[in-house]
PDB file of C-alpha atoms and ligand atoms in Angstrom:
ATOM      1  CA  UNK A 634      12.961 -12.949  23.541  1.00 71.00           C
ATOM      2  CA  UNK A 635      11.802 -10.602  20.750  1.00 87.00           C
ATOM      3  CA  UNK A 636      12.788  -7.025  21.252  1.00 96.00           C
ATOM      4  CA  UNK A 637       9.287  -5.199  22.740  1.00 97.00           C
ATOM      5  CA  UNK A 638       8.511  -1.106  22.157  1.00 98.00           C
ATOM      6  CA  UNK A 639       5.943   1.029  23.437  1.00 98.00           C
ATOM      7  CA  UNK A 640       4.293   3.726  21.386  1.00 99.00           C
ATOM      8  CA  UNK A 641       3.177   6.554  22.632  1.00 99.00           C
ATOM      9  CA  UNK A 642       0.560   8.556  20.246  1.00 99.00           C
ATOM     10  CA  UNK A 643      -2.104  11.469  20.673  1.00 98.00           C
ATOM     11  CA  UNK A 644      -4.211  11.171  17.562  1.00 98.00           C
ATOM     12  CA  UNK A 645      -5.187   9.452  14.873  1.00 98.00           C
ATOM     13  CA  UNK A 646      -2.363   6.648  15.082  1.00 98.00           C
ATOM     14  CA  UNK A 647      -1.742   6.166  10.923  1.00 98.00           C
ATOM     15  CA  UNK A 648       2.088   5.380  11.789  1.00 98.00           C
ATOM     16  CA  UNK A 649       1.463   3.353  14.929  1.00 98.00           C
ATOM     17  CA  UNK A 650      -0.564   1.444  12.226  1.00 98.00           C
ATOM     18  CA  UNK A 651       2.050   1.131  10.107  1.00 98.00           C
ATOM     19  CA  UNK A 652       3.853  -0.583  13.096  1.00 98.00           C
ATOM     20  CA  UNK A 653       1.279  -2.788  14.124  1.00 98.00           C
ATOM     21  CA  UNK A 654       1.131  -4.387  10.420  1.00 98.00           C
ATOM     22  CA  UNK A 655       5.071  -4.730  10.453  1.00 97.00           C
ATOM     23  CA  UNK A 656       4.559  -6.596  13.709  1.00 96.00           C
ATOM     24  CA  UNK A 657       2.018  -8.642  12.206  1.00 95.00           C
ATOM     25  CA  UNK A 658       3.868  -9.737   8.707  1.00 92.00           C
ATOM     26  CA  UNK A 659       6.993  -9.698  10.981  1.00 88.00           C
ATOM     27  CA  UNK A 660       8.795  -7.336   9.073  1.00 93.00           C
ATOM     28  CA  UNK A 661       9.287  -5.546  12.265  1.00 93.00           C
ATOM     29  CA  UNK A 662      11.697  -7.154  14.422  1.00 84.00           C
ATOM     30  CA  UNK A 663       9.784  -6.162  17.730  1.00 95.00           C
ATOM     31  CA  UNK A 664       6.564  -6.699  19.935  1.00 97.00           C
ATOM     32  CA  UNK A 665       4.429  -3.794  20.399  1.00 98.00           C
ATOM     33  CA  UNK A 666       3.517  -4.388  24.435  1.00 98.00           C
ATOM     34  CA  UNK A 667       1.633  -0.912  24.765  1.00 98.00           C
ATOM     35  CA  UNK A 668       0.372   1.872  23.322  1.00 99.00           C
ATOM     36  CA  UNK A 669       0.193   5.111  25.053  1.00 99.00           C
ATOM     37  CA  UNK A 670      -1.858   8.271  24.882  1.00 98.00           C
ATOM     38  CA  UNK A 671      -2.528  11.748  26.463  1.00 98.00           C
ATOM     39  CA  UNK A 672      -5.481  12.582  24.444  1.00 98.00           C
ATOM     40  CA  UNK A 673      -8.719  10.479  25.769  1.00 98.00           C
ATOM     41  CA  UNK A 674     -10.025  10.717  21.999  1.00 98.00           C
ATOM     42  CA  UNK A 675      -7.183   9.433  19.915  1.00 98.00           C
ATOM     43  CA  UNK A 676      -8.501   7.293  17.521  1.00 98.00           C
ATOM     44  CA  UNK A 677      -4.984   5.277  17.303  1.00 98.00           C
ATOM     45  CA  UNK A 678      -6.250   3.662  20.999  1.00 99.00           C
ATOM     46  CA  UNK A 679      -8.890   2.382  18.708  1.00 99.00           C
ATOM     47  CA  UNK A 680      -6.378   1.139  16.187  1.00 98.00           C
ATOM     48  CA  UNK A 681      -4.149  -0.771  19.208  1.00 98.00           C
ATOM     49  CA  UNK A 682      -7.287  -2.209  20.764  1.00 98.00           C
ATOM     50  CA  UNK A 683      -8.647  -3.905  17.335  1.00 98.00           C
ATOM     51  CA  UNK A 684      -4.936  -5.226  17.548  1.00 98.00           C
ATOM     52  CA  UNK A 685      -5.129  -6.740  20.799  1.00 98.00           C
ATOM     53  CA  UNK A 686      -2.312  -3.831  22.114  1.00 98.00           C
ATOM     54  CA  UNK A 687      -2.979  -2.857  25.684  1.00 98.00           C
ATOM     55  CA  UNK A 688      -3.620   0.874  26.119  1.00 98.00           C
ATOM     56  CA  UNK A 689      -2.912   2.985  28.680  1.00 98.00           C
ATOM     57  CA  UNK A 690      -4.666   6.896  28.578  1.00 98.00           C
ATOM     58  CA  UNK A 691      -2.718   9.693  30.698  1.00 98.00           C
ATOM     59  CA  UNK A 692      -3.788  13.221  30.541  1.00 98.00           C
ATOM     60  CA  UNK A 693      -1.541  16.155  31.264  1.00 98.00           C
ATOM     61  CA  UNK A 694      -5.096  17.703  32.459  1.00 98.00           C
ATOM     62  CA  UNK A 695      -5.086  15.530  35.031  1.00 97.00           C
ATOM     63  CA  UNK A 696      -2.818  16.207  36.569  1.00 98.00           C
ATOM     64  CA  UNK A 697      -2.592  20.032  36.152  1.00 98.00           C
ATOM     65  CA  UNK A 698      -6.272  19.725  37.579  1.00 98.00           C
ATOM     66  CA  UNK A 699      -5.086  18.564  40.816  1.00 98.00           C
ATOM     67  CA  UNK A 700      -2.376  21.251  40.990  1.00 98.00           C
ATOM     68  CA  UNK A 701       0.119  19.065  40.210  1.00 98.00           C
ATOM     69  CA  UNK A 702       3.263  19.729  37.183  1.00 98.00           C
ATOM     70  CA  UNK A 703       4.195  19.004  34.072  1.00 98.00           C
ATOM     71  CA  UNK A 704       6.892  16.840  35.518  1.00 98.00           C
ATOM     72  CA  UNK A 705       5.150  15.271  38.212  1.00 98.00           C
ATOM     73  CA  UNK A 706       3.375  13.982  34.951  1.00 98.00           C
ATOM     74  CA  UNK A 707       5.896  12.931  33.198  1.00 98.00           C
ATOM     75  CA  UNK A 708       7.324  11.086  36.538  1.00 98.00           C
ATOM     76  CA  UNK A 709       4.103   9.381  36.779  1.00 98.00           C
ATOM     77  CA  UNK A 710       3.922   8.476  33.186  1.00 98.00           C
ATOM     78  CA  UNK A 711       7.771   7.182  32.996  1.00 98.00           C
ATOM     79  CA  UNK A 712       6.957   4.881  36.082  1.00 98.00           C
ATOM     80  CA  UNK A 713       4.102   3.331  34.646  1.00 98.00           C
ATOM     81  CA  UNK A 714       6.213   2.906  31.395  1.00 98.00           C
ATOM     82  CA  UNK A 715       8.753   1.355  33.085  1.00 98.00           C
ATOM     83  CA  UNK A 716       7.080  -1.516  35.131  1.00 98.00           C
ATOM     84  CA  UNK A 717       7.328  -2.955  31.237  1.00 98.00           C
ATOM     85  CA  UNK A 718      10.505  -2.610  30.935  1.00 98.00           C
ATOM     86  CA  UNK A 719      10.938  -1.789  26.613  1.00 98.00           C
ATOM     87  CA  UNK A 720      13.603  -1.699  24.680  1.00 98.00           C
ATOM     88  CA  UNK A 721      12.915   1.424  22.823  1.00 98.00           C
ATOM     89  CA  UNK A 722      10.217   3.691  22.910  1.00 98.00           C
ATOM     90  CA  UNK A 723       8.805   5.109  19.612  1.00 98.00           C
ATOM     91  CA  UNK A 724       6.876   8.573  19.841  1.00 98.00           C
ATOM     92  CA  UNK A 725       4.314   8.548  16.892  1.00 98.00           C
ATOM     93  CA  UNK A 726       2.740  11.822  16.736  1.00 98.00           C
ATOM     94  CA  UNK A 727       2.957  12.097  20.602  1.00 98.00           C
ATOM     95  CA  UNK A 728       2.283  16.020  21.172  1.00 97.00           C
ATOM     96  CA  UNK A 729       3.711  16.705  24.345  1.00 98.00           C
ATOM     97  CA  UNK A 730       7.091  18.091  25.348  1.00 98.00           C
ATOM     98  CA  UNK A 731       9.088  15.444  27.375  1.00 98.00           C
ATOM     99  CA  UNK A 732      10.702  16.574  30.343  1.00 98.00           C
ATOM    100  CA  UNK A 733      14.305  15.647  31.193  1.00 98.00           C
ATOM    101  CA  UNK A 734      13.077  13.623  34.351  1.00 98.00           C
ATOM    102  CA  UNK A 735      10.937  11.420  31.829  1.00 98.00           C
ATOM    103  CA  UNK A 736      13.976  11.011  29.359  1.00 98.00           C
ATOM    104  CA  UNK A 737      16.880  10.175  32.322  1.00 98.00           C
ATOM    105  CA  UNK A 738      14.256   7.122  32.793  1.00 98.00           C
ATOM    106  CA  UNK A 739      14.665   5.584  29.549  1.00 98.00           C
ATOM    107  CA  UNK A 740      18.620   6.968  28.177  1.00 97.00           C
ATOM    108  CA  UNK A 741      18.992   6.359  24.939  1.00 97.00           C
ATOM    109  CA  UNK A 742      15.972   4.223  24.386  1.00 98.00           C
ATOM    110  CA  UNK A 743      13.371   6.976  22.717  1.00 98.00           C
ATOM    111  CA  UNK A 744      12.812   8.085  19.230  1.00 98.00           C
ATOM    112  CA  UNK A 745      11.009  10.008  17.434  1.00 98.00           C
ATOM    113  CA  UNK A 746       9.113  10.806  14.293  1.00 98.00           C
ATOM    114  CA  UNK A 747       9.415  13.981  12.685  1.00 98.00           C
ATOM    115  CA  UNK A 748       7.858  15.636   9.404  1.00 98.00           C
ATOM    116  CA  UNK A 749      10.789  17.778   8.569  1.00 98.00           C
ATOM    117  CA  UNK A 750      14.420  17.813   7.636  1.00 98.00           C
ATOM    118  CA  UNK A 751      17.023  18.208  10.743  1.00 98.00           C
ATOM    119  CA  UNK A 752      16.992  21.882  12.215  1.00 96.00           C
ATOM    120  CA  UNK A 753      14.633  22.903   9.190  1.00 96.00           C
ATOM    121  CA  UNK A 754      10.499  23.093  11.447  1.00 97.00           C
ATOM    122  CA  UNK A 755      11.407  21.673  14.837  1.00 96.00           C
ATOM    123  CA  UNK A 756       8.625  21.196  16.866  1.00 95.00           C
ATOM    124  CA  UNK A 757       4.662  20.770  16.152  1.00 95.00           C
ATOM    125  CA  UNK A 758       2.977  21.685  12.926  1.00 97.00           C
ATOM    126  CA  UNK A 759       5.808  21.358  10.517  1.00 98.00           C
ATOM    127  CA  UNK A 760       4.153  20.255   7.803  1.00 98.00           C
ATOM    128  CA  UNK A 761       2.073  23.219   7.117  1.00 98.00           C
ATOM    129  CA  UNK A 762       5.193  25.662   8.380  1.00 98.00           C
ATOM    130  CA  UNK A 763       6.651  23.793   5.268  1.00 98.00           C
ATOM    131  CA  UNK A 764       4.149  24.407   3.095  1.00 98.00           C
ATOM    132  CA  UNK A 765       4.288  28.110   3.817  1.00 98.00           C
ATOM    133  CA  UNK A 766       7.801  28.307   3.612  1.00 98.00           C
ATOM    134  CA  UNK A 767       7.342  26.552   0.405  1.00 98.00           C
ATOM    135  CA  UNK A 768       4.497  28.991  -0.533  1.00 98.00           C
ATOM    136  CA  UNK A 769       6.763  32.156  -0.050  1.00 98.00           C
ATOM    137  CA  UNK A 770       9.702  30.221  -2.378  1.00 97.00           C
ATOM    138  CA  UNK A 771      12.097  29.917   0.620  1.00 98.00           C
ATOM    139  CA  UNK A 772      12.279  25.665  -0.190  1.00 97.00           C
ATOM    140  CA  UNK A 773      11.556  23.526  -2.611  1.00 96.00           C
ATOM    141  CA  UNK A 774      11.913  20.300  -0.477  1.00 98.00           C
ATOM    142  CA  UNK A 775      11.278  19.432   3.020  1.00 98.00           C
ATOM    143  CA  UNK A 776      11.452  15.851   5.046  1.00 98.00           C
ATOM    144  CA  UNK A 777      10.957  13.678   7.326  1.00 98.00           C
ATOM    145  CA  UNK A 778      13.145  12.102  10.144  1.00 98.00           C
ATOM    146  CA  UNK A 779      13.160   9.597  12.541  1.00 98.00           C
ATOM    147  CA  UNK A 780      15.562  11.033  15.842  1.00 98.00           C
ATOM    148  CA  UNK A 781      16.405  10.254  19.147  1.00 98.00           C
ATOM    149  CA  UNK A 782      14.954  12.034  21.629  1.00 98.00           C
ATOM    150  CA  UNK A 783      16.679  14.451  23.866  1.00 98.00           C
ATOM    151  CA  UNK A 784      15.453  17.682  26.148  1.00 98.00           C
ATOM    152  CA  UNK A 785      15.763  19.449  22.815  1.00 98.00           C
ATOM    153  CA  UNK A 786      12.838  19.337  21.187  1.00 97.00           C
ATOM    154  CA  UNK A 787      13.650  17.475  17.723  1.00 97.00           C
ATOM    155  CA  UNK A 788      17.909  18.411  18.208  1.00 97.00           C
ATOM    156  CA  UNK A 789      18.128  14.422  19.206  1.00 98.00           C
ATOM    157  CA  UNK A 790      20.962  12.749  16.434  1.00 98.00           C
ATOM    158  CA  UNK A 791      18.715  11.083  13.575  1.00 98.00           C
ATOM    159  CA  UNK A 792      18.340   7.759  12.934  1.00 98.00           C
ATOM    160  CA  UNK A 793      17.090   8.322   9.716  1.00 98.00           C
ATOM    161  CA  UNK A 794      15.892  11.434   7.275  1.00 98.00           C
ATOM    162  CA  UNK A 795      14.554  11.103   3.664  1.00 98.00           C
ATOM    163  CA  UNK A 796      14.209  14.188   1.766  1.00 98.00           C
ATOM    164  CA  UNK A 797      10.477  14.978   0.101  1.00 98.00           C
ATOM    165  CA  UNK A 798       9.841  17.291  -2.861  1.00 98.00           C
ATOM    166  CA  UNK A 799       7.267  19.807  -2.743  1.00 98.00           C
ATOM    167  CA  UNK A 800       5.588  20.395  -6.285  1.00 98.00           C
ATOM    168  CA  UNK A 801       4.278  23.426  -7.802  1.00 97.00           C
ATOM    169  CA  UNK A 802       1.037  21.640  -8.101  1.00 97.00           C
ATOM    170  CA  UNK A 803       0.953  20.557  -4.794  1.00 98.00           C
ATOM    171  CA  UNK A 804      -1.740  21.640  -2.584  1.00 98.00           C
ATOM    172  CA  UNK A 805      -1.421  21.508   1.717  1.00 98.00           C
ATOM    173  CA  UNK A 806      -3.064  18.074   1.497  1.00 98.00           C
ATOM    174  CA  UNK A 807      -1.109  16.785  -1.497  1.00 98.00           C
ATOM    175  CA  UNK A 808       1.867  17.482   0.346  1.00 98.00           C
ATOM    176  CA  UNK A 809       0.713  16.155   3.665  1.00 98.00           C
ATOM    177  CA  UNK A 810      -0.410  12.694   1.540  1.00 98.00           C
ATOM    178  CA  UNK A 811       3.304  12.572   0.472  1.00 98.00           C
ATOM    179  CA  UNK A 812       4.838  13.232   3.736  1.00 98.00           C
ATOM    180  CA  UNK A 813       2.724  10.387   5.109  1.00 98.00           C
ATOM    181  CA  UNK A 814       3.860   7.892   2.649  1.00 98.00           C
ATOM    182  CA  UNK A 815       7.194   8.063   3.541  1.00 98.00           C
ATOM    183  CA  UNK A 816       6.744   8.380   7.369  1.00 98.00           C
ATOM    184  CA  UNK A 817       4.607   4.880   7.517  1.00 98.00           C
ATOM    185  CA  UNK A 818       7.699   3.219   5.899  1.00 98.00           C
ATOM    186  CA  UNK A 819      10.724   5.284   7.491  1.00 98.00           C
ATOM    187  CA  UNK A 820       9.296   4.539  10.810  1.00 98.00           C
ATOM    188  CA  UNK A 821       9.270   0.644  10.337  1.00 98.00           C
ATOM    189  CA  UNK A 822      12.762   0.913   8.783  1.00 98.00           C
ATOM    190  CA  UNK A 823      13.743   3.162  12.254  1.00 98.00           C
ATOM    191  CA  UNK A 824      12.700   0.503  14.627  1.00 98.00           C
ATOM    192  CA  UNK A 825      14.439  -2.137  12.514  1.00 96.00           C
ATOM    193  CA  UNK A 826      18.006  -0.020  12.365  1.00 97.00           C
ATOM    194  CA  UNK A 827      17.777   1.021  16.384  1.00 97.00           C
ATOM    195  CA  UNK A 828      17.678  -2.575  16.809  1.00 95.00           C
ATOM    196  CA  UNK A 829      19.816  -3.755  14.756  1.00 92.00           C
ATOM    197  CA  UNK A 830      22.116  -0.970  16.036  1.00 86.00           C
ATOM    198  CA  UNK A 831      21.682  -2.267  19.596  1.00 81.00           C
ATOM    199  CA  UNK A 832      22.787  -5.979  18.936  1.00 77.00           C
ATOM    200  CA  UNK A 833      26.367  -5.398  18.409  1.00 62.00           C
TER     201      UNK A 833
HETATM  202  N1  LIG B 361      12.005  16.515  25.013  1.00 69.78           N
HETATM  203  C1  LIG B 361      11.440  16.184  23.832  1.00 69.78           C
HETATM  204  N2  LIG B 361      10.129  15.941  23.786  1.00 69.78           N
HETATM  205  C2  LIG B 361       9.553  15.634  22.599  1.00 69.78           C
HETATM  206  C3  LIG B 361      10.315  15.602  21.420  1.00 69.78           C
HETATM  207  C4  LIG B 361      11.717  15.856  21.512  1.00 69.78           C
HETATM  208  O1  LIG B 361      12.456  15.804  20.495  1.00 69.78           O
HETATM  209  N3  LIG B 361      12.235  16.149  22.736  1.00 69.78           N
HETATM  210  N4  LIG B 361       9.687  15.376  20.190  1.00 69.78           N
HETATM  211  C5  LIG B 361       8.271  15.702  20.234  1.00 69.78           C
HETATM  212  C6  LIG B 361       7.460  15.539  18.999  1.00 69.78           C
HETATM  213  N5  LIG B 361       7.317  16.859  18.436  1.00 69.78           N
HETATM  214  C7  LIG B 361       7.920  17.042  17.233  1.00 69.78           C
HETATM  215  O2  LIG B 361       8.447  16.091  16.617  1.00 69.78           O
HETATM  216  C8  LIG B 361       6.628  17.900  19.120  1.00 69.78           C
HETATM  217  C9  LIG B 361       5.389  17.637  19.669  1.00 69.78           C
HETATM  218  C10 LIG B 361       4.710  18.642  20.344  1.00 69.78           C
HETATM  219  C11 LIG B 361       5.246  19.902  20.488  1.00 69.78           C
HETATM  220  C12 LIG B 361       4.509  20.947  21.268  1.00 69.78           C
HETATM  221  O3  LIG B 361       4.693  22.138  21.076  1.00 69.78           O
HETATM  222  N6  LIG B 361       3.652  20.455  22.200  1.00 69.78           N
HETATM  223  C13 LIG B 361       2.916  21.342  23.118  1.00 69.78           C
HETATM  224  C14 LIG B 361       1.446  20.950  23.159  1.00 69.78           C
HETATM  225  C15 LIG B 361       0.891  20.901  21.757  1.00 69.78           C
HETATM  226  C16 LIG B 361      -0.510  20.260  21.774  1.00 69.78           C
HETATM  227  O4  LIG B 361      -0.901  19.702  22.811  1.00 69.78           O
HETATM  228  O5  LIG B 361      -1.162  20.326  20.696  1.00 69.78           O
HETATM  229  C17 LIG B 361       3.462  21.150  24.535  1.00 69.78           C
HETATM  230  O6  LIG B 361       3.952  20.013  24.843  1.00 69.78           O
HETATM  231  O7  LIG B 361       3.325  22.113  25.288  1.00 69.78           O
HETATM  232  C18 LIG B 361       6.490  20.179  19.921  1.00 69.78           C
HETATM  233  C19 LIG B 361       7.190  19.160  19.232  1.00 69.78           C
HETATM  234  C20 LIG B 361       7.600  14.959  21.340  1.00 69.78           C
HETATM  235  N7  LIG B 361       8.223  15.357  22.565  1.00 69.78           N
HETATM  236  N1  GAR B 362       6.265  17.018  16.043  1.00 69.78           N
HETATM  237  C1  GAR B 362       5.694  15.714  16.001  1.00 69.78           C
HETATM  238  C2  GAR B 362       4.776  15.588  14.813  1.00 69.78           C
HETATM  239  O1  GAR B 362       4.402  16.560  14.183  1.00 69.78           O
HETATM  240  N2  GAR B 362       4.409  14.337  14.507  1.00 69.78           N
HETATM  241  C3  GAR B 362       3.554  14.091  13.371  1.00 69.78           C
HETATM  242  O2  GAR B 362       2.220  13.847  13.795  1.00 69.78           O
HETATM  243  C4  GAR B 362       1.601  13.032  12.807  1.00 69.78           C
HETATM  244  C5  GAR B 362       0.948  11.868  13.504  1.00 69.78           C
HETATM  245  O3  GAR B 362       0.166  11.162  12.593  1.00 69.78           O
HETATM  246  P1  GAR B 362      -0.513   9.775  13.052  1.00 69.78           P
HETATM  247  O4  GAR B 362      -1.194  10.045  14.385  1.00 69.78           O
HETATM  248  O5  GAR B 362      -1.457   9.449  11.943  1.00 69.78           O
HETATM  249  O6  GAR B 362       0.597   8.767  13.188  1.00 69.78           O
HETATM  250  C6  GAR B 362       2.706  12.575  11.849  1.00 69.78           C
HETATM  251  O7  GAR B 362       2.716  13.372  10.685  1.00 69.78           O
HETATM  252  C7  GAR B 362       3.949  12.829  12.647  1.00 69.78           C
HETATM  253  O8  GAR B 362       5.098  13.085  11.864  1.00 69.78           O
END
């Protein structure tokens, strides 16, 4: 039975790509059963459909509409998750904070994709924090890393970090283009190591 992950995404979807084509050539030694999003308009639920993925759209505004929490949300969303029963889940570009209620459902079995070194931009728009840092000549490198995922947001151990150089020529979107690169192939080699790390 091959090993079967759920993404979970909340825009454009370039790495869940990068997954469904590993799936496809079998370089990627898992199933993609579902791909998940809280943004209505992501355009990766367009990707996973032309790939015959099922989809499944949950919005935190739904919820909060109704009066209801952030972690009756993530309850909801875990359950639903779970009647699938995955292996691992893999968080590309999914913009929302997990709860510890969501995480005790799936121990151990959630990474993450990150476009920064460990400890150096947790949390959301590290790539242009980078660039800034970069800017004022505090670095001259950043990252990216694949983690697991914990209640800390980006603390979780990583699975795997390459190092990127920023270049005096580089502009926001040169640097963004690079970043990129090496997240569509780190996080195919991720889901290949947590496996391969599960099977002894
Ligand atoms: N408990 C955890 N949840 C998540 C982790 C994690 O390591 N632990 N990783 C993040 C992904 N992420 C960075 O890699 C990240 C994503 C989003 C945010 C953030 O500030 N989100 C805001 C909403 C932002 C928006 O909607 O544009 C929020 O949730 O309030 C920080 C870090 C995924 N979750
Ligand atoms: N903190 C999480 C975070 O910043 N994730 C980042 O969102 C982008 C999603 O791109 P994609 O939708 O094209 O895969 C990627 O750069 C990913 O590293």
């Amino acid at each position: 039975m091959s090993n079967s992950i759920i993404v979970l995404i909340s825009g454009n979807g370039s790495n869940l790509q990068a997954l469904i084509d590993a799936a496809k050539d079998s370089t990627l030694n898992a199933t993609i059963t579902l791909v998940v999003s809280n943004k209505k308009s992501a355009y990766g639920l367009v990707r996973a459909a032309e790939a015959g993925i099922p989809t499944l759209v949950l919005t935190l505004k739904e919820y909060i509409d109704i009066g209801k929490s952030r972690v009756d949300y993530d309850i909801a969303l875990a359950k639903k998750i779970k009647e699938l029963n995955p292996d691992l889940l893999v968080l590309a570009g999914w913009m929302h904070i997990l709860s510890k209620e969501f995480i005790d459902y799936f121990p151990e079995q959630i990474i993450n994709l990150h476009p920064a070194l460990p400890g150096q931009f947790d949390g959301a728009h590290a790539i242009e924090r980078a660039y800034e840092a970069f800017k004022r000549g505090e670095i001259t490198e950043t990252g990216v890393m694949v983690h697991k995922v914990i209640p800390e947001v980006d603390k979780g151990e990583p699975l795997l970090v390459e190092r990127v150089p920023i270049l005096e020529s580089d502009t926001l979107e040169d640097l963004e283009a690079r970043i990129h690169s090496v997240e569509h192939r780190l996080i195919v080699q991720a889901v290949i190591k947590f496996f391969k790390l599960v099977a002894f």
